[in-house]
Amino acid sequence: MRLDKYLKVSRLIKRRTIANEACDAGRVAVNGKVVKASYDVKIDDVIEITFGNKTVKAKVLNIAESTKKEDAKEMFEIVG
């Protein structure tokens, strides 16, 4: 699954366009490397998103085409 779509489906970022813009601006890294929105997300990848001066690190646990709001939290876990 594309990174921008994963960020939207997992609700780490609310809209796909915003996820796309964050990737284009170089604010999203996977496994320590800045990647584009078209990056293919795999299980156990660690996604790092920078929001202003705050950074969120999340480990991919599973990948789903669509999910309910309650189940979205099961797609990733926040890591230190």
Coordinates of C-alpha atoms in Angstrom, one line a residue:
M1 CA 0.0 0.0 0.0
R2 CA 1.2 3.5 -0.8
L3 CA 2.5 5.5 2.2
D4 CA 0.0 8.4 1.8
K5 CA -2.9 6.0 1.7
Y6 CA -1.6 4.1 4.7
L7 CA -1.3 7.3 6.7
K8 CA -4.9 8.2 5.9
V9 CA -6.4 4.7 6.5
S10 CA -4.6 4.3 9.8
R11 CA -5.6 7.8 10.7
L12 CA -2.1 8.9 11.6
I13 CA -2.9 11.8 9.2
K14 CA -6.6 12.7 8.6
R15 CA -6.5 13.4 4.8
R16 CA -4.6 11.8 2.0
T17 CA -3.8 15.2 0.4
I18 CA -2.2 16.4 3.7
A19 CA -0.3 13.1 3.9
N20 CA 0.9 13.7 0.3
E21 CA 2.1 17.3 1.2
A22 CA 3.9 16.1 4.3
C23 CA 5.8 13.5 2.2
D24 CA 6.6 16.1 -0.5
A25 CA 8.0 18.4 2.2
G26 CA 10.3 15.7 3.5
R27 CA 8.5 15.5 6.9
V28 CA 7.9 11.7 6.7
A29 CA 10.6 9.1 7.1
V30 CA 10.4 5.3 7.0
N31 CA 13.1 3.3 8.8
G32 CA 15.2 6.5 9.2
K33 CA 15.1 7.5 5.5
V34 CA 13.0 10.3 4.0
V35 CA 10.6 8.8 1.4
K36 CA 8.0 9.9 -1.1
A37 CA 4.2 9.3 -0.9
S38 CA 4.5 6.4 -3.4
Y39 CA 6.7 4.4 -1.0
D40 CA 5.3 0.8 -0.5
V41 CA 4.6 0.3 3.2
K42 CA 5.5 -3.1 4.7
I43 CA 4.7 -4.6 8.1
D44 CA 7.4 -3.8 10.7
D45 CA 8.3 -0.5 9.0
V46 CA 8.8 2.4 11.4
I47 CA 7.2 5.6 10.2
E48 CA 8.4 8.9 11.6
I49 CA 6.2 12.0 11.0
T50 CA 7.3 15.5 12.0
F51 CA 4.5 17.9 13.0
G52 CA 6.2 21.3 13.7
N53 CA 8.4 20.6 16.6
K54 CA 6.7 17.3 17.6
T55 CA 7.7 13.9 16.1
V56 CA 5.6 10.8 16.1
K57 CA 7.1 7.4 15.5
A58 CA 4.8 4.5 14.7
K59 CA 5.5 0.8 13.9
V60 CA 3.3 -0.8 11.2
L61 CA 1.5 -3.8 12.6
N62 CA -0.9 -4.5 9.8
I63 CA -2.1 -3.2 6.4
A64 CA -5.8 -2.9 5.4
E65 CA -7.4 -1.2 2.4
S66 CA -10.1 0.3 4.7
T67 CA -10.9 0.3 8.4
K68 CA -13.4 1.6 10.9
K69 CA -12.3 4.4 13.2
E70 CA -12.2 2.1 16.2
D71 CA -10.0 -0.5 14.5
A72 CA -7.5 2.0 13.0
K73 CA -5.4 2.0 16.2
E74 CA -4.7 -1.7 15.6
M75 CA -2.8 -0.9 12.4
F76 CA 0.2 0.7 14.2
E77 CA 1.8 1.1 17.6
I78 CA 3.5 4.3 18.8
V79 CA 7.2 3.7 19.7
G80 CA 9.5 5.8 21.7

